[in-house]
Amino acid sequence: MTKKTKAMAPSLATSSTLALFLLVAVSIADAATFAITNRCQYTVWPAAVPSGGGTKLDPGQTWTINVPAGTTGGRVWAGRCGFDGSGNGQCETGDCGGKLRCTAYGAAPNTLAEFALNQWNNLDFFDISLIDGFNVPMAFLPAGSGAGCPKGGPRCATAITPQCPSELRAPGGCNNACTVFRQDRYCCTGSAANSCGPTNYSEFFKRLCPDAYSYPKDDASSTYTCPAGTNYQVVFCP
């Protein structure tokens, strides 16, 4: 004899739990995974905003973060730092208020991985920028085969700091001309907001890292795209 049981209507608590689970599952599915790897022969302290904060990466280590779809103004960078057990300290470059877990952009000079996810036409837009100068070689690549990413991803593998012009030199890095001189022609602001072009200084950076932004209007050769939902790798000293 088969025993039959009466179907019970789900309780409000069960329904709420299920809805929360589905919301979390959808959020995780929409997030992009960034695998941030240190291939330098020295320790770096990478930071990521608005998602991630910061951590310490010894040579060969990887830090993985999830970034929500629709994130704009995203940045990843690294510095050479020292922090106490409470996460307070200072970085030679890329410092963000003396905190390990950054909530604001780092101080120049620093090589930047920049991104905006799931934007126009369901595309991610990303780049390497030297507009804030240079401190660590970097690659910013789509994970896996890079299907749907027409140019792949940018690389800036050259050690620029030893070749930096004397007037742009900084401890641990090489400043961009805008940071040093604060002139419209270098910053593409004020009188040069709509008319700025490359300068001798931006061409110095572009020659060494052709994939990277060297000044604010350097879009044509420096912006990369992938389909929304792509995962990424940021590699220091690729």
PDB file of C-alpha atoms in Angstrom:
ATOM      1  CA  MET A   1       0.000   0.000   0.000  1.00  0.00           C
ATOM      2  CA  THR A   2       1.397   3.286  -1.067  1.00  0.00           C
ATOM      3  CA  LYS A   3       1.343   5.997   1.554  1.00  0.00           C
ATOM      4  CA  LYS A   4       0.290   9.392   0.288  1.00  0.00           C
ATOM      5  CA  THR A   5       1.187  12.618   1.969  1.00  0.00           C
ATOM      6  CA  LYS A   6      -0.577  15.890   1.586  1.00  0.00           C
ATOM      7  CA  ALA A   7       1.454  18.635  -0.072  1.00  0.00           C
ATOM      8  CA  MET A   8       2.053  21.477   2.322  1.00  0.00           C
ATOM      9  CA  ALA A   9       2.111  25.119   1.259  1.00  0.00           C
ATOM     10  CA  PRO A  10       5.563  26.638   1.794  1.00  0.00           C
ATOM     11  CA  SER A  11       5.854  28.771   4.872  1.00  0.00           C
ATOM     12  CA  LEU A  12       6.616  32.486   4.632  1.00  0.00           C
ATOM     13  CA  ALA A  13      10.030  31.833   6.167  1.00  0.00           C
ATOM     14  CA  THR A  14      10.789  29.145   3.565  1.00  0.00           C
ATOM     15  CA  SER A  15       9.687  31.445   0.720  1.00  0.00           C
ATOM     16  CA  SER A  16      11.847  34.272   2.045  1.00  0.00           C
ATOM     17  CA  THR A  17      14.843  31.978   2.362  1.00  0.00           C
ATOM     18  CA  LEU A  18      14.352  30.728  -1.200  1.00  0.00           C
ATOM     19  CA  ALA A  19      14.042  34.282  -2.536  1.00  0.00           C
ATOM     20  CA  LEU A  20      17.216  35.312  -0.723  1.00  0.00           C
ATOM     21  CA  PHE A  21      19.051  32.264  -2.070  1.00  0.00           C
ATOM     22  CA  LEU A  22      17.968  33.045  -5.638  1.00  0.00           C
ATOM     23  CA  LEU A  23      18.991  36.698  -5.242  1.00  0.00           C
ATOM     24  CA  VAL A  24      22.430  35.703  -4.003  1.00  0.00           C
ATOM     25  CA  ALA A  25      22.801  33.117  -6.782  1.00  0.00           C
ATOM     26  CA  VAL A  26      21.905  35.672  -9.448  1.00  0.00           C
ATOM     27  CA  SER A  27      24.311  38.218  -7.935  1.00  0.00           C
ATOM     28  CA  ILE A  28      27.162  35.690  -7.949  1.00  0.00           C
ATOM     29  CA  ALA A  29      26.370  34.673 -11.531  1.00  0.00           C
ATOM     30  CA  ASP A  30      26.492  38.308 -12.656  1.00  0.00           C
ATOM     31  CA  ALA A  31      29.818  39.019 -10.930  1.00  0.00           C
ATOM     32  CA  ALA A  32      33.101  38.996 -12.837  1.00  0.00           C
ATOM     33  CA  THR A  33      36.009  37.165 -11.234  1.00  0.00           C
ATOM     34  CA  PHE A  34      39.362  38.964 -11.200  1.00  0.00           C
ATOM     35  CA  ALA A  35      42.409  36.777 -10.525  1.00  0.00           C
ATOM     36  CA  ILE A  36      45.231  39.123  -9.445  1.00  0.00           C
ATOM     37  CA  THR A  37      48.647  37.450  -9.588  1.00  0.00           C
ATOM     38  CA  ASN A  38      52.085  38.599  -8.493  1.00  0.00           C
ATOM     39  CA  ARG A  39      54.853  37.360 -10.811  1.00  0.00           C
ATOM     40  CA  CYS A  40      57.327  39.950  -9.558  1.00  0.00           C
ATOM     41  CA  GLN A  41      60.386  38.769  -7.672  1.00  0.00           C
ATOM     42  CA  TYR A  42      59.291  40.922  -4.736  1.00  0.00           C
ATOM     43  CA  THR A  43      56.186  41.302  -2.579  1.00  0.00           C
ATOM     44  CA  VAL A  44      53.497  43.730  -3.699  1.00  0.00           C
ATOM     45  CA  TRP A  45      50.377  45.014  -1.979  1.00  0.00           C
ATOM     46  CA  PRO A  46      47.584  45.122  -4.567  1.00  0.00           C
ATOM     47  CA  ALA A  47      44.451  47.169  -4.039  1.00  0.00           C
ATOM     48  CA  ALA A  48      41.082  47.169  -5.805  1.00  0.00           C
ATOM     49  CA  VAL A  49      38.182  49.597  -5.655  1.00  0.00           C
ATOM     50  CA  PRO A  50      35.232  49.748  -5.402  1.00  0.00           C
ATOM     51  CA  SER A  51      35.334  45.971  -4.740  1.00  0.00           C
ATOM     52  CA  GLY A  52      38.182  44.164  -3.060  1.00  0.00           C
ATOM     53  CA  GLY A  53      40.039  46.505  -0.713  1.00  0.00           C
ATOM     54  CA  GLY A  54      43.640  45.350  -0.483  1.00  0.00           C
ATOM     55  CA  THR A  55      45.970  42.545   0.533  1.00  0.00           C
ATOM     56  CA  LYS A  56      49.591  41.369   0.543  1.00  0.00           C
ATOM     57  CA  LEU A  57      50.841  39.183  -2.319  1.00  0.00           C
ATOM     58  CA  ASP A  58      54.161  37.392  -2.124  1.00  0.00           C
ATOM     59  CA  PRO A  59      55.802  36.225  -5.379  1.00  0.00           C
ATOM     60  CA  GLY A  60      53.668  33.565  -7.084  1.00  0.00           C
ATOM     61  CA  GLN A  61      50.522  34.235  -5.049  1.00  0.00           C
ATOM     62  CA  THR A  62      47.066  35.048  -6.481  1.00  0.00           C
ATOM     63  CA  TRP A  63      44.261  37.094  -4.933  1.00  0.00           C
ATOM     64  CA  THR A  64      40.753  36.498  -6.337  1.00  0.00           C
ATOM     65  CA  ILE A  65      37.928  39.030  -6.065  1.00  0.00           C
ATOM     66  CA  ASN A  66      34.364  39.154  -7.401  1.00  0.00           C
ATOM     67  CA  VAL A  67      33.216  42.409  -8.988  1.00  0.00           C
ATOM     68  CA  PRO A  68      29.470  43.033  -9.522  1.00  0.00           C
ATOM     69  CA  ALA A  69      28.121  43.570 -13.031  1.00  0.00           C
ATOM     70  CA  GLY A  70      27.520  47.249 -13.746  1.00  0.00           C
ATOM     71  CA  THR A  71      30.565  48.375 -11.762  1.00  0.00           C
ATOM     72  CA  THR A  72      32.088  51.566 -13.172  1.00  0.00           C
ATOM     73  CA  GLY A  73      35.226  53.437 -12.171  1.00  0.00           C
ATOM     74  CA  GLY A  74      36.900  50.191 -11.132  1.00  0.00           C
ATOM     75  CA  ARG A  75      40.655  50.122 -10.570  1.00  0.00           C
ATOM     76  CA  VAL A  76      43.326  47.607  -9.590  1.00  0.00           C
ATOM     77  CA  TRP A  77      46.897  48.634  -8.783  1.00  0.00           C
ATOM     78  CA  ALA A  78      49.859  47.597  -6.643  1.00  0.00           C
ATOM     79  CA  GLY A  79      52.362  49.265  -4.364  1.00  0.00           C
ATOM     80  CA  ARG A  80      55.364  48.365  -2.263  1.00  0.00           C
ATOM     81  CA  CYS A  81      54.190  48.932   1.273  1.00  0.00           C
ATOM     82  CA  GLY A  82      54.474  48.144   4.943  1.00  0.00           C
ATOM     83  CA  PHE A  83      51.505  47.622   7.280  1.00  0.00           C
ATOM     84  CA  ASP A  84      51.019  46.676  10.915  1.00  0.00           C
ATOM     85  CA  GLY A  85      48.646  44.014  12.201  1.00  0.00           C
ATOM     86  CA  SER A  86      45.764  46.467  12.137  1.00  0.00           C
ATOM     87  CA  GLY A  87      46.234  47.264   8.441  1.00  0.00           C
ATOM     88  CA  ASN A  88      47.749  50.704   9.003  1.00  0.00           C
ATOM     89  CA  GLY A  89      50.952  51.748   7.304  1.00  0.00           C
ATOM     90  CA  GLN A  90      52.223  53.402   4.149  1.00  0.00           C
ATOM     91  CA  CYS A  91      53.032  52.622   0.524  1.00  0.00           C
ATOM     92  CA  GLU A  92      55.915  54.098  -1.428  1.00  0.00           C
ATOM     93  CA  THR A  93      53.575  54.348  -4.436  1.00  0.00           C
ATOM     94  CA  GLY A  94      49.817  53.857  -4.748  1.00  0.00           C
ATOM     95  CA  ASP A  95      49.151  54.731  -1.107  1.00  0.00           C
ATOM     96  CA  CYS A  96      45.459  55.124  -0.181  1.00  0.00           C
ATOM     97  CA  GLY A  97      45.445  57.048   3.069  1.00  0.00           C
ATOM     98  CA  GLY A  98      47.770  54.656   4.877  1.00  0.00           C
ATOM     99  CA  LYS A  99      45.226  51.802   4.805  1.00  0.00           C
ATOM    100  CA  LEU A 100      45.695  48.236   3.602  1.00  0.00           C
ATOM    101  CA  ARG A 101      42.015  47.873   2.678  1.00  0.00           C
ATOM    102  CA  CYS A 102      41.599  50.737   0.230  1.00  0.00           C
ATOM    103  CA  THR A 103      38.279  52.494  -0.226  1.00  0.00           C
ATOM    104  CA  ALA A 104      39.712  55.333  -2.357  1.00  0.00           C
ATOM    105  CA  TYR A 105      42.071  55.576  -5.306  1.00  0.00           C
ATOM    106  CA  GLY A 106      45.797  55.286  -4.683  1.00  0.00           C
ATOM    107  CA  ALA A 107      48.266  58.150  -4.919  1.00  0.00           C
ATOM    108  CA  ALA A 108      50.371  58.627  -8.055  1.00  0.00           C
ATOM    109  CA  PRO A 109      52.530  57.267  -9.495  1.00  0.00           C
ATOM    110  CA  ASN A 110      50.860  53.917 -10.052  1.00  0.00           C
ATOM    111  CA  THR A 111      50.131  51.672 -13.027  1.00  0.00           C
ATOM    112  CA  LEU A 112      46.355  51.220 -13.235  1.00  0.00           C
ATOM    113  CA  ALA A 113      44.055  48.483 -14.483  1.00  0.00           C
ATOM    114  CA  GLU A 114      40.762  50.328 -15.125  1.00  0.00           C
ATOM    115  CA  PHE A 115      37.389  48.816 -15.981  1.00  0.00           C
ATOM    116  CA  ALA A 116      33.653  49.383 -16.385  1.00  0.00           C
ATOM    117  CA  LEU A 117      31.548  46.216 -16.552  1.00  0.00           C
ATOM    118  CA  ASN A 118      28.391  45.471 -18.533  1.00  0.00           C
ATOM    119  CA  GLN A 119      28.033  48.887 -20.129  1.00  0.00           C
ATOM    120  CA  TRP A 120      26.953  49.976 -23.630  1.00  0.00           C
ATOM    121  CA  ASN A 121      25.868  47.096 -25.894  1.00  0.00           C
ATOM    122  CA  ASN A 122      26.476  44.629 -23.027  1.00  0.00           C
ATOM    123  CA  LEU A 123      30.218  45.129 -23.219  1.00  0.00           C
ATOM    124  CA  ASP A 124      32.960  45.460 -20.611  1.00  0.00           C
ATOM    125  CA  PHE A 125      35.447  48.280 -21.240  1.00  0.00           C
ATOM    126  CA  PHE A 126      38.936  48.014 -19.762  1.00  0.00           C
ATOM    127  CA  ASP A 127      42.463  49.380 -20.115  1.00  0.00           C
ATOM    128  CA  ILE A 128      45.870  49.881 -18.560  1.00  0.00           C
ATOM    129  CA  SER A 129      46.477  53.542 -17.773  1.00  0.00           C
ATOM    130  CA  LEU A 130      49.731  55.405 -17.213  1.00  0.00           C
ATOM    131  CA  ILE A 131      47.887  58.712 -16.773  1.00  0.00           C
ATOM    132  CA  ASP A 132      48.758  58.447 -13.068  1.00  0.00           C
ATOM    133  CA  GLY A 133      52.298  57.372 -13.950  1.00  0.00           C
ATOM    134  CA  PHE A 134      54.008  53.993 -13.633  1.00  0.00           C
ATOM    135  CA  ASN A 135      55.232  51.850 -10.752  1.00  0.00           C
ATOM    136  CA  VAL A 136      54.820  48.119 -11.560  1.00  0.00           C
ATOM    137  CA  PRO A 137      54.695  46.266 -14.924  1.00  0.00           C
ATOM    138  CA  MET A 138      51.221  44.856 -15.584  1.00  0.00           C
ATOM    139  CA  ALA A 139      49.053  42.793 -17.913  1.00  0.00           C
ATOM    140  CA  PHE A 140      45.224  42.984 -17.884  1.00  0.00           C
ATOM    141  CA  LEU A 141      43.792  40.065 -19.831  1.00  0.00           C
ATOM    142  CA  PRO A 142      40.522  38.227 -20.325  1.00  0.00           C
ATOM    143  CA  ALA A 143      40.624  34.815 -18.666  1.00  0.00           C
ATOM    144  CA  GLY A 144      40.517  31.651 -20.738  1.00  0.00           C
ATOM    145  CA  SER A 145      40.381  31.877 -24.521  1.00  0.00           C
ATOM    146  CA  GLY A 146      39.278  35.522 -24.592  1.00  0.00           C
ATOM    147  CA  ALA A 147      36.411  34.673 -26.947  1.00  0.00           C
ATOM    148  CA  GLY A 148      34.562  37.787 -28.068  1.00  0.00           C
ATOM    149  CA  CYS A 149      37.413  40.091 -27.029  1.00  0.00           C
ATOM    150  CA  PRO A 150      38.653  41.436 -30.385  1.00  0.00           C
ATOM    151  CA  LYS A 151      42.010  42.772 -29.182  1.00  0.00           C
ATOM    152  CA  GLY A 152      42.599  40.465 -26.223  1.00  0.00           C
ATOM    153  CA  GLY A 153      43.928  42.605 -23.383  1.00  0.00           C
ATOM    154  CA  PRO A 154      46.616  45.255 -22.786  1.00  0.00           C
ATOM    155  CA  ARG A 155      50.142  44.623 -21.550  1.00  0.00           C
ATOM    156  CA  CYS A 156      52.727  46.973 -20.106  1.00  0.00           C
ATOM    157  CA  ALA A 157      55.612  44.648 -19.322  1.00  0.00           C
ATOM    158  CA  THR A 158      58.483  47.138 -19.612  1.00  0.00           C
ATOM    159  CA  ALA A 159      60.234  48.387 -16.467  1.00  0.00           C
ATOM    160  CA  ILE A 160      59.750  52.111 -17.110  1.00  0.00           C
ATOM    161  CA  THR A 161      61.114  53.480 -13.830  1.00  0.00           C
ATOM    162  CA  PRO A 162      64.844  53.035 -14.639  1.00  0.00           C
ATOM    163  CA  GLN A 163      64.294  54.934 -17.923  1.00  0.00           C
ATOM    164  CA  CYS A 164      62.169  57.722 -16.420  1.00  0.00           C
ATOM    165  CA  PRO A 165      63.109  61.326 -17.326  1.00  0.00           C
ATOM    166  CA  SER A 166      64.738  63.003 -14.339  1.00  0.00           C
ATOM    167  CA  GLU A 167      61.977  65.599 -14.018  1.00  0.00           C
ATOM    168  CA  LEU A 168      59.315  62.857 -13.701  1.00  0.00           C
ATOM    169  CA  ARG A 169      61.148  60.581 -11.284  1.00  0.00           C
ATOM    170  CA  ALA A 170      59.553  59.643  -7.978  1.00  0.00           C
ATOM    171  CA  PRO A 171      60.579  57.172  -5.260  1.00  0.00           C
ATOM    172  CA  GLY A 172      59.526  53.779  -6.594  1.00  0.00           C
ATOM    173  CA  GLY A 173      58.025  55.008  -9.847  1.00  0.00           C
ATOM    174  CA  CYS A 174      57.748  57.453 -12.744  1.00  0.00           C
ATOM    175  CA  ASN A 175      55.199  60.273 -12.681  1.00  0.00           C
ATOM    176  CA  ASN A 176      53.047  61.387 -15.577  1.00  0.00           C
ATOM    177  CA  ALA A 177      53.674  64.975 -16.714  1.00  0.00           C
ATOM    178  CA  CYS A 178      50.214  66.094 -15.545  1.00  0.00           C
ATOM    179  CA  THR A 179      51.043  65.111 -11.951  1.00  0.00           C
ATOM    180  CA  VAL A 180      54.311  67.068 -12.008  1.00  0.00           C
ATOM    181  CA  PHE A 181      53.533  70.185 -14.046  1.00  0.00           C
ATOM    182  CA  ARG A 182      49.743  70.584 -13.622  1.00  0.00           C
ATOM    183  CA  GLN A 183      49.443  72.236 -17.023  1.00  0.00           C
ATOM    184  CA  ASP A 184      46.380  72.013 -19.274  1.00  0.00           C
ATOM    185  CA  ARG A 185      48.342  70.616 -22.221  1.00  0.00           C
ATOM    186  CA  TYR A 186      49.464  67.639 -20.149  1.00  0.00           C
ATOM    187  CA  CYS A 187      46.219  67.127 -18.208  1.00  0.00           C
ATOM    188  CA  CYS A 188      43.752  67.810 -21.084  1.00  0.00           C
ATOM    189  CA  THR A 189      41.922  70.313 -18.892  1.00  0.00           C
ATOM    190  CA  GLY A 190      40.952  73.986 -19.153  1.00  0.00           C
ATOM    191  CA  SER A 191      42.138  75.556 -22.405  1.00  0.00           C
ATOM    192  CA  ALA A 192      43.196  72.123 -23.733  1.00  0.00           C
ATOM    193  CA  ALA A 193      40.123  70.162 -22.665  1.00  0.00           C
ATOM    194  CA  ASN A 194      38.961  69.565 -26.248  1.00  0.00           C
ATOM    195  CA  SER A 195      42.197  69.970 -28.165  1.00  0.00           C
ATOM    196  CA  CYS A 196      45.018  68.245 -26.300  1.00  0.00           C
ATOM    197  CA  GLY A 197      47.248  65.795 -28.086  1.00  0.00           C
ATOM    198  CA  PRO A 198      50.341  63.736 -27.398  1.00  0.00           C
ATOM    199  CA  THR A 199      53.388  65.451 -25.903  1.00  0.00           C
ATOM    200  CA  ASN A 200      57.018  64.431 -25.644  1.00  0.00           C
ATOM    201  CA  TYR A 201      56.267  62.977 -22.216  1.00  0.00           C
ATOM    202  CA  SER A 202      53.184  60.987 -23.267  1.00  0.00           C
ATOM    203  CA  GLU A 203      55.124  59.676 -26.273  1.00  0.00           C
ATOM    204  CA  PHE A 204      57.848  58.448 -23.898  1.00  0.00           C
ATOM    205  CA  PHE A 205      55.269  56.272 -22.098  1.00  0.00           C
ATOM    206  CA  LYS A 206      53.569  55.195 -25.352  1.00  0.00           C
ATOM    207  CA  ARG A 207      56.839  54.068 -26.887  1.00  0.00           C
ATOM    208  CA  LEU A 208      57.550  51.772 -23.934  1.00  0.00           C
ATOM    209  CA  CYS A 209      53.954  50.562 -23.408  1.00  0.00           C
ATOM    210  CA  PRO A 210      51.999  50.943 -26.679  1.00  0.00           C
ATOM    211  CA  ASP A 211      48.860  49.266 -25.276  1.00  0.00           C
ATOM    212  CA  ALA A 212      48.452  51.689 -22.360  1.00  0.00           C
ATOM    213  CA  TYR A 213      46.830  55.090 -22.008  1.00  0.00           C
ATOM    214  CA  SER A 214      49.580  57.711 -22.056  1.00  0.00           C
ATOM    215  CA  TYR A 215      47.365  60.825 -21.867  1.00  0.00           C
ATOM    216  CA  PRO A 216      43.588  61.332 -21.315  1.00  0.00           C
ATOM    217  CA  LYS A 217      42.585  61.447 -25.022  1.00  0.00           C
ATOM    218  CA  ASP A 218      44.561  58.324 -25.958  1.00  0.00           C
ATOM    219  CA  ASP A 219      41.381  56.253 -26.480  1.00  0.00           C
ATOM    220  CA  ALA A 220      41.734  54.800 -29.972  1.00  0.00           C
ATOM    221  CA  SER A 221      44.687  52.511 -29.256  1.00  0.00           C
ATOM    222  CA  SER A 222      44.147  51.977 -25.540  1.00  0.00           C
ATOM    223  CA  THR A 223      40.526  50.901 -24.909  1.00  0.00           C
ATOM    224  CA  TYR A 224      39.685  47.192 -24.902  1.00  0.00           C
ATOM    225  CA  THR A 225      36.324  45.408 -24.866  1.00  0.00           C
ATOM    226  CA  CYS A 226      34.945  41.992 -23.946  1.00  0.00           C
ATOM    227  CA  PRO A 227      31.399  40.636 -23.642  1.00  0.00           C
ATOM    228  CA  ALA A 228      29.743  41.242 -20.287  1.00  0.00           C
ATOM    229  CA  GLY A 229      30.310  38.281 -17.984  1.00  0.00           C
ATOM    230  CA  THR A 230      33.955  37.811 -18.962  1.00  0.00           C
ATOM    231  CA  ASN A 231      36.413  37.008 -16.158  1.00  0.00           C
ATOM    232  CA  TYR A 232      39.814  38.682 -16.016  1.00  0.00           C
ATOM    233  CA  GLN A 233      43.449  38.303 -14.967  1.00  0.00           C
ATOM    234  CA  VAL A 234      45.589  41.144 -13.658  1.00  0.00           C
ATOM    235  CA  VAL A 235      49.242  40.110 -13.606  1.00  0.00           C
ATOM    236  CA  PHE A 236      52.031  42.144 -12.033  1.00  0.00           C
ATOM    237  CA  CYS A 237      55.422  41.696 -13.757  1.00  0.00           C
ATOM    238  CA  PRO A 238      53.972  39.544 -16.578  1.00  0.00           C
TER     239      PRO A 238
END
